[in-house]
CSV table of C-alpha atoms in Angstrom, one decimal:
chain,number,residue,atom,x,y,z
O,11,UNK,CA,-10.8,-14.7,-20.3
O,12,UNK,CA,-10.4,-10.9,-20.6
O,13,UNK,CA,-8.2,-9.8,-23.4
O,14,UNK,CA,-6.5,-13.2,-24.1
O,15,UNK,CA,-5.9,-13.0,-20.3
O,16,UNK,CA,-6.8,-15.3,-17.7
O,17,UNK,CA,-8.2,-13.3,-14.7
O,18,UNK,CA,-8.6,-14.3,-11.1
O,19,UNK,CA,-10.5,-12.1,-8.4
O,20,UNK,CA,-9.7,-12.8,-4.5
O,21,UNK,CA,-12.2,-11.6,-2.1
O,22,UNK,CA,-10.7,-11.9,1.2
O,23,UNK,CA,-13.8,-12.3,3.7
O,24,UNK,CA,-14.3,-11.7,7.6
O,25,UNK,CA,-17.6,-12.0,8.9
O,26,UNK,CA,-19.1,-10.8,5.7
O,27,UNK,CA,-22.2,-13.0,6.0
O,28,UNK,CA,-24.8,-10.0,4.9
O,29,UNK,CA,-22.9,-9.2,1.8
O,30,UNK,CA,-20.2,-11.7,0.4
O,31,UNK,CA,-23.1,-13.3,-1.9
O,32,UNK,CA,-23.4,-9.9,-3.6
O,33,UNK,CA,-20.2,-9.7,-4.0
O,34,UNK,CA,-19.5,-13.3,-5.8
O,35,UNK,CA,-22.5,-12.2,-7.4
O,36,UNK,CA,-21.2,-8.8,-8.8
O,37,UNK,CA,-17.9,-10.4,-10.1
O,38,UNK,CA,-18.1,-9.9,-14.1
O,39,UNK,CA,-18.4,-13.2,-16.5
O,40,UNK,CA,-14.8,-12.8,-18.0
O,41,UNK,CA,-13.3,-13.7,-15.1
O,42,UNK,CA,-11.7,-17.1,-15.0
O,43,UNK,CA,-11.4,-17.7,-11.2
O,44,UNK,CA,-12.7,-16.6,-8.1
O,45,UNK,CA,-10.9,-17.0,-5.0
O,46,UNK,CA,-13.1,-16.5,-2.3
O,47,UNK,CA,-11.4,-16.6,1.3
O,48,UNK,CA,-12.7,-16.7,4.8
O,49,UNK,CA,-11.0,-15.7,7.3
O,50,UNK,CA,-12.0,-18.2,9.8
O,51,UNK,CA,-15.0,-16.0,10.3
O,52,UNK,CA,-17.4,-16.9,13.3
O,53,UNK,CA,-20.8,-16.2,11.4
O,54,UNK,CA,-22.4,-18.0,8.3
O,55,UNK,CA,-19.7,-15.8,5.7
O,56,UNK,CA,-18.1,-19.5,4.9
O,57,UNK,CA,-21.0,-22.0,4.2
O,58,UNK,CA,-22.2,-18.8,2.1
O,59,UNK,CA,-19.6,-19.0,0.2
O,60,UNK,CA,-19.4,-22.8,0.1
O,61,UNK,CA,-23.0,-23.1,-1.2
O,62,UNK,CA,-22.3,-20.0,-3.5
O,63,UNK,CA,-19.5,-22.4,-5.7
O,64,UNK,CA,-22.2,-25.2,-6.0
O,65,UNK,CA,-24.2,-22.8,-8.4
O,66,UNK,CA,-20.9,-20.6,-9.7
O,67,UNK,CA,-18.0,-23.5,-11.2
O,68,UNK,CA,-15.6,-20.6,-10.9
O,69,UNK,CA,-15.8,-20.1,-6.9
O,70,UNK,CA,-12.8,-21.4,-5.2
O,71,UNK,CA,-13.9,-21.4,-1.4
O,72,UNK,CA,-11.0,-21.2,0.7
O,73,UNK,CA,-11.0,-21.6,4.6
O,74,UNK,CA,-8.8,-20.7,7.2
O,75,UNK,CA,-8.8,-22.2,10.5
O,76,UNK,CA,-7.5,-19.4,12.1
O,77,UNK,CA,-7.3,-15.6,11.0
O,78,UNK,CA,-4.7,-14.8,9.2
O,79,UNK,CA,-5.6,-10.8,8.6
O,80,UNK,CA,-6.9,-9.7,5.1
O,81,UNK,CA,-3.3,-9.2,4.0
O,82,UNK,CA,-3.1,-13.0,5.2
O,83,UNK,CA,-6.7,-14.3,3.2
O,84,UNK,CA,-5.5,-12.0,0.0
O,85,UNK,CA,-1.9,-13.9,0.2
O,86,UNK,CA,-3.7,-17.6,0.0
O,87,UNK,CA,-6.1,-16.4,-3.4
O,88,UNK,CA,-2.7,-15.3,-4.7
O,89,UNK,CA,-1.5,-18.3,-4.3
O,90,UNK,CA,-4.3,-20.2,-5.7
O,91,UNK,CA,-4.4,-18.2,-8.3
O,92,UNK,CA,-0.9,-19.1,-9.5
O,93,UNK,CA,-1.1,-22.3,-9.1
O,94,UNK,CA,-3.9,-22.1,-11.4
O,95,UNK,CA,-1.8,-20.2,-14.0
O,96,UNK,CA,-3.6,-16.8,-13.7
O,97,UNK,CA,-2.5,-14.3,-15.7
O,98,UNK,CA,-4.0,-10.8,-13.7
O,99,UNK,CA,-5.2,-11.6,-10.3
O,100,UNK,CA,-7.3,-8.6,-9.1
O,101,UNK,CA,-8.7,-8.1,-5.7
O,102,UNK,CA,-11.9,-6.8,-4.7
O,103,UNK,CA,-13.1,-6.9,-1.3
O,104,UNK,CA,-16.2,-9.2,0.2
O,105,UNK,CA,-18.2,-6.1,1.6
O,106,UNK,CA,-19.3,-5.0,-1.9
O,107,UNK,CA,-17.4,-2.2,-1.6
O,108,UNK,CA,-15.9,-2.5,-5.0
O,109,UNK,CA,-17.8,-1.4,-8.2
O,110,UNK,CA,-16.6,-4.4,-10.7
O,111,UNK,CA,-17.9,-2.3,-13.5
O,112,UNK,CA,-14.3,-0.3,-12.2
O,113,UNK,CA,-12.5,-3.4,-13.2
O,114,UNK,CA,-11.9,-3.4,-16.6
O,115,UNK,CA,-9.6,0.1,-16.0
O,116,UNK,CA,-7.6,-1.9,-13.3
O,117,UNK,CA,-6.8,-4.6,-15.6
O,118,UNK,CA,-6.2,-2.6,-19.0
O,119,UNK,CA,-2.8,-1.3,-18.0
O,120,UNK,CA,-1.5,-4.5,-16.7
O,121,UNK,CA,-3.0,-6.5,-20.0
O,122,UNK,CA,-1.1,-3.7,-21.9
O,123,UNK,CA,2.3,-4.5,-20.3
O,124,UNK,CA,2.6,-0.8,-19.5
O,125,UNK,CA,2.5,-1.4,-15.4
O,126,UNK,CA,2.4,-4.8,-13.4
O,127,UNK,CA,0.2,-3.1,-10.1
O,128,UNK,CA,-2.7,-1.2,-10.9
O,129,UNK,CA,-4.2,0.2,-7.8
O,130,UNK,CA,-7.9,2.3,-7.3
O,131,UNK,CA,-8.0,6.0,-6.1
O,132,UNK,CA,-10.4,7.6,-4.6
O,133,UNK,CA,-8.9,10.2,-3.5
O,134,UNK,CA,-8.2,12.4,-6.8
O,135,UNK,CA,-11.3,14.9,-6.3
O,136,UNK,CA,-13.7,15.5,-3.5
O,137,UNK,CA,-16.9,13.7,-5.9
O,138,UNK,CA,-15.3,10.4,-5.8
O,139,UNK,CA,-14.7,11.0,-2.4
O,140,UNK,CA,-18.5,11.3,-1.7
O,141,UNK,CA,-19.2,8.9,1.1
O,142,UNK,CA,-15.8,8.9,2.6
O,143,UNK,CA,-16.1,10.4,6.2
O,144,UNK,CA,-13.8,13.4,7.0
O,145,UNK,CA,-12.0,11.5,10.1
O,146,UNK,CA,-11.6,8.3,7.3
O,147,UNK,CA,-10.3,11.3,4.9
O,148,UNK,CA,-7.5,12.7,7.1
O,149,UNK,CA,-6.4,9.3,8.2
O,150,UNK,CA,-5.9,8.4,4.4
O,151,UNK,CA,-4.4,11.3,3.4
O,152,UNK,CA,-1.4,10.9,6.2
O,153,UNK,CA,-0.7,7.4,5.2
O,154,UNK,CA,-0.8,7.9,1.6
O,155,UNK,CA,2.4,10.6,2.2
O,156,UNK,CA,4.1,8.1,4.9
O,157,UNK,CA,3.4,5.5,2.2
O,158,UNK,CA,5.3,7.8,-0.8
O,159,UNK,CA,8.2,8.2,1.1
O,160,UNK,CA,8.8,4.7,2.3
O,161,UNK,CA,7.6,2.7,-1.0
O,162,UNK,CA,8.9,5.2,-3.4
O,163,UNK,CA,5.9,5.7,-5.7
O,164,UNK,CA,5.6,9.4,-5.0
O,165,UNK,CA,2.5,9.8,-7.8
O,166,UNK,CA,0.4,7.5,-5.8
O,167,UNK,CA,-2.9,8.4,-4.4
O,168,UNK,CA,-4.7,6.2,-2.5
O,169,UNK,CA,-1.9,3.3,-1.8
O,170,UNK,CA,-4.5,2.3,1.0
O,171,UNK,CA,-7.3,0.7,-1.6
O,172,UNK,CA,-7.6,-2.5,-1.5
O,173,UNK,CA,-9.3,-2.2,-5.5
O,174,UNK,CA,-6.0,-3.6,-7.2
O,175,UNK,CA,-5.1,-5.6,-10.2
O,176,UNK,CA,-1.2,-7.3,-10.3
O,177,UNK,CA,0.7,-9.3,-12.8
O,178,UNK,CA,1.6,-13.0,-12.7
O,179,UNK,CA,5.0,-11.8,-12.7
O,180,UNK,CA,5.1,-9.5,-10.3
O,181,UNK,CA,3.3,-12.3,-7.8
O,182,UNK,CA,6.4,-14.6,-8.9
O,183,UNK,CA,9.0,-11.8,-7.8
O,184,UNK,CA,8.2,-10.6,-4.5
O,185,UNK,CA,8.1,-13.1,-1.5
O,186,UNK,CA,4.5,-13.1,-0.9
O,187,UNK,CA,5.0,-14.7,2.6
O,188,UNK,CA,7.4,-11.9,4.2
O,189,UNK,CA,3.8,-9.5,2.9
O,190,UNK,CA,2.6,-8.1,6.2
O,191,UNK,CA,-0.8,-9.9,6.9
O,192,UNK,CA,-3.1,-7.1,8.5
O,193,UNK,CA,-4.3,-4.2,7.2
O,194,UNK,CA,-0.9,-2.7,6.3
O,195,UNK,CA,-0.3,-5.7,3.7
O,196,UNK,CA,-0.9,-2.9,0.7
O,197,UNK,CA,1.2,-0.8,1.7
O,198,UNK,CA,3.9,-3.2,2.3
O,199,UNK,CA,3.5,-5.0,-1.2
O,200,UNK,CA,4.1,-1.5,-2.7
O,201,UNK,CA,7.6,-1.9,-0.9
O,202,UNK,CA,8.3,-5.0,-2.3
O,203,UNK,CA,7.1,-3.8,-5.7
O,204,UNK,CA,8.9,-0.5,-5.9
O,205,UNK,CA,12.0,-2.3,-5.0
O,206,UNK,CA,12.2,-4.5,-7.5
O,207,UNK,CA,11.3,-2.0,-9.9
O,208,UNK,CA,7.6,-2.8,-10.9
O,209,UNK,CA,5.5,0.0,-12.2
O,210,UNK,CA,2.8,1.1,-10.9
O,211,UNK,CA,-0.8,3.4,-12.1
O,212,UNK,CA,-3.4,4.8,-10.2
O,213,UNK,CA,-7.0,4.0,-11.7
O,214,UNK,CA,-9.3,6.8,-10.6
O,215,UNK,CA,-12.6,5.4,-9.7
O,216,UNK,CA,-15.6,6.9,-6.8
O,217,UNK,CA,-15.8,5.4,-3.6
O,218,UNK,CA,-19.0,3.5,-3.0
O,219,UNK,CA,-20.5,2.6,0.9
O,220,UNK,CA,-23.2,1.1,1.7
O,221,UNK,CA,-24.0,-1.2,4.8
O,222,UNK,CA,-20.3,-2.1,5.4
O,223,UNK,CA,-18.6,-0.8,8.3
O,224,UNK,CA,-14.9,-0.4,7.8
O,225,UNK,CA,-12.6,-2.4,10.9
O,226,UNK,CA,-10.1,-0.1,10.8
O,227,UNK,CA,-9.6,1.7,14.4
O,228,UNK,CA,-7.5,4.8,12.6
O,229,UNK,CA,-6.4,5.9,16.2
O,230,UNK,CA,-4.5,2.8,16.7
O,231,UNK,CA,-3.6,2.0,13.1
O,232,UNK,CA,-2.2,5.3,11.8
O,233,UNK,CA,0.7,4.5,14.9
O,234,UNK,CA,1.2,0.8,13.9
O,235,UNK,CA,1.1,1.7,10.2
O,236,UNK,CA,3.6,4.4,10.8
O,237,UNK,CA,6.2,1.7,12.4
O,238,UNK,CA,5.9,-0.9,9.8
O,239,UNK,CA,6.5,2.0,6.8
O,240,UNK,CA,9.5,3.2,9.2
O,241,UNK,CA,11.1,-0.5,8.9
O,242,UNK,CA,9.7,-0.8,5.2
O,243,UNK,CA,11.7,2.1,4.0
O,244,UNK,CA,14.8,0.7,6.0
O,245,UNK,CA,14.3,-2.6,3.9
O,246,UNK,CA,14.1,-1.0,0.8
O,247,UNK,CA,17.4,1.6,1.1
O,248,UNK,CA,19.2,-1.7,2.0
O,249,UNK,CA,17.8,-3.9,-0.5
O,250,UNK,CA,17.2,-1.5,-3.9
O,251,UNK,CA,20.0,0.7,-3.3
O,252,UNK,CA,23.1,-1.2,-1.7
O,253,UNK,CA,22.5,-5.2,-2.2
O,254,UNK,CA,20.8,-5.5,-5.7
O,255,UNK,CA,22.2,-2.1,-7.0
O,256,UNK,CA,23.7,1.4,-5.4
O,257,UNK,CA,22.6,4.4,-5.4
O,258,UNK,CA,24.2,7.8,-3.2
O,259,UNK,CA,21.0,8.7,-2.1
O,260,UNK,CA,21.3,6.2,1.1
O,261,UNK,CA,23.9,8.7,1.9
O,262,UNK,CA,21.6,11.6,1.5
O,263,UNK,CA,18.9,10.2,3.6
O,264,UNK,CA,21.3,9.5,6.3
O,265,UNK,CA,23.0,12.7,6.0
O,266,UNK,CA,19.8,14.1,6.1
O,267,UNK,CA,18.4,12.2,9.2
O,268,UNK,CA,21.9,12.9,11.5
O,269,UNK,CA,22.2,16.5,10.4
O,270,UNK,CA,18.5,17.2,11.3
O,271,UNK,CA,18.9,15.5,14.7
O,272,UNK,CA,22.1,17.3,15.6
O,273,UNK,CA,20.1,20.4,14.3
O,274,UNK,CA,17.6,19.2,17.2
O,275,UNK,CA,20.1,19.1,20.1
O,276,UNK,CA,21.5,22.3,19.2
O,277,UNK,CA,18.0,23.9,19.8
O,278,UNK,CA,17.5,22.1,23.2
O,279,UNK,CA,21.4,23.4,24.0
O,280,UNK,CA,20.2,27.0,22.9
O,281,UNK,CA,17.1,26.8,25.4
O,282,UNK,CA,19.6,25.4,27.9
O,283,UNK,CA,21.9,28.2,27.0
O,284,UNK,CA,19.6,31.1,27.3
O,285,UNK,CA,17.1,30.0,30.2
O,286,UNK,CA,19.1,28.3,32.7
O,287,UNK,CA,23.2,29.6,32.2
O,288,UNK,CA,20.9,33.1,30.8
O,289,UNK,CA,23.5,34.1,28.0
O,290,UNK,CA,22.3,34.9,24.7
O,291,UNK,CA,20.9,32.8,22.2
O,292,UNK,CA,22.0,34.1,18.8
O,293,UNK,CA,24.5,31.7,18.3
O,294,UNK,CA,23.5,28.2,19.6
O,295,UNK,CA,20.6,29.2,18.0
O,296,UNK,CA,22.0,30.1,14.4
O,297,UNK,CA,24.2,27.2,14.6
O,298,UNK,CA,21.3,25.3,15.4
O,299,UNK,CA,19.0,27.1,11.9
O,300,UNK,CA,21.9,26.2,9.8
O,301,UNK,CA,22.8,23.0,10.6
O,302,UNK,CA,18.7,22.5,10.1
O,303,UNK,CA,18.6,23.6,7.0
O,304,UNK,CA,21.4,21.0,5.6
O,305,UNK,CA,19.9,18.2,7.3
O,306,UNK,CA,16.6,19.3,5.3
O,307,UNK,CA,18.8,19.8,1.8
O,308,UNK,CA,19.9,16.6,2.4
O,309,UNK,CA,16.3,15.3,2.6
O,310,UNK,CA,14.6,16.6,-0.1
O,311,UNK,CA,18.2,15.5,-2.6
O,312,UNK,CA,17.4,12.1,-1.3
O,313,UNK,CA,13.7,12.5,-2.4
O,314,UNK,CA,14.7,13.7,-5.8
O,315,UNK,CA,16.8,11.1,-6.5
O,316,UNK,CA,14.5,8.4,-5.7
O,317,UNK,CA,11.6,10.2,-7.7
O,318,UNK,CA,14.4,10.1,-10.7
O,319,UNK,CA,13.8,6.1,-10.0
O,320,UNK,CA,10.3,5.9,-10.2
O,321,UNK,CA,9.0,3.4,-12.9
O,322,UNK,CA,12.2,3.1,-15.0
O,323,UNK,CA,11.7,-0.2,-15.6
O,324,UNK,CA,11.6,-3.8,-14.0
O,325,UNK,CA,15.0,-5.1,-12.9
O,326,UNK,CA,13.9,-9.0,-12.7
């Protein structure tokens, strides 16, 4: 136990077969369980981890016949790890990537009651970044501002680290089957956190690479990503701010996002306008600045209001 707390660690695992042993073997004494999941990997990553719990009583193999995504293998250890009346459940990945002498600071806000998620950050200044490639960097640093404006935690850093900590409670709130299964699934549970009103911290810790290769195809995942936040901030307008509650700042967003595409279709009609009926432009293109820059008031009001909801509290 840590703190009077009993804590489980998943480690979601696909074709990890050179480094999930280090990884069980890094995981610190006062944890209670260990929830180690393969993801129907094709190599030897799941009889390692099978001959790992022979020697380590706290290793729960689990085994999926088909892959499920790392969202999918972190979704089955929080399961387990309810069922087996864990208190924290943290979750550190099975390519050593982790530091676990990190994970005390993930779990010391959560013990103290004072948030339910903790989450790791790398990105907070360019030495803990040391390692991180510059391509890697960008593609973060575009996800992590989709990411604010869709789950509403607009002081998070890095929402892409999969270094977390979370609450028993919070794991009985949310539906942990509607979690998106791939690599979006920790940006998606910030969704579901944020609208049930969990709080959230950042715990600043360094990156650390080694011989693990990340499987993320950025080119191909920024666009995906991108979607799924689109329909995640949909979901959680609806869901925090008309069915379990209300708040005017739906209206504002949707003020915001008609005004700015009529302030669109103006401009096209000003092109239209000047370079094929060849009048002047002023005007369509005045009206076209104006009606712009209300769209965009609209916007940031809507932004405002929903920072003014950040962490005030849980609501269930």
């Amino acid at each position: 136990m840590y703190r009077n707390k009993k804590i489980g660690v998943v480690i979601p695992a696909y074709k990890e077969e050179l480094l999930i042993v280090p990884t069980l073997e890094s995981v610190p004494d006062f944890v209670d369980r260990v929830y180690a999941v393969n993801d129907a990997s094709p190599d030897r990553t799941g009889s390692l981890i099978d001959s790992y719990a022979e020697r380590d009583s706290r290793v729960v193999p689990i085994h999926h016949q088909k892959n499920k995504g790392v969202g999918g293998a972190i979704i089955s250890g929080y399961k387990e790890a309810l069922s087996d009346g864990m208190d924290i459940v943290a979750v550190m990945a099975g390519d050593n990537q982790m530091d676990p002498t990190f994970l005390p600071e993930l779990l010391d806000p959560v013990v103290e009651g004072v948030v339910d998620y903790s989450v790791g950050n790398r990105l907070v200044n360019e030495k803990f970044r040391q390692g991180m490639s510059k391509w890697r960097f960008v593609g973060n640093s575009v996800l992590t501002l989709l990411t604010k404006i869709a789950s509403g935690y607009w002081q998070l850093m890095d929402p892409q680290n999969g270094y977390t900590a979370i609450s028993r409670r919070a794991l009985e709130t949310i539906s942990l089957d509607e979690i998106y299964p791939g690599y979006g699934y920790c940006n998606d549970l910030l969704v579901w956190l944020n609208t049930f009103g969990f709080r959230v911290r950042n715990v600043p810790h360094p990156a650390r690479y080694g011989l693990e290769r990340s499987k993320i195809k950025y080119s191909t995942y920024i666009v995906r990503l991108s979607w799924l936040l689109l329909n995640a901030f949909i979901w959680r307008m609806k869901t925090k701010y008309i069915v379990l509650s209300f708040h005017p700042l739906v209206f504002f967003y949707c003020a915001g996002v008609f005004f700015t595409f009529i302030s669109f279709l103006f401009g096209l009609y000003a092109l239209w306008f000047k370079f094929i009926m060849n009048n002047s432009i002023f005007v369509p293109a005045v009206v076209s600045v104006i009606v712009f820059g209300i769209g965009v008031q609209f916007l940031l009001s809507a932004m405002m209001f929903d920072m003014q909801e950040e962490n005030k509290g849980v609501w269930y």
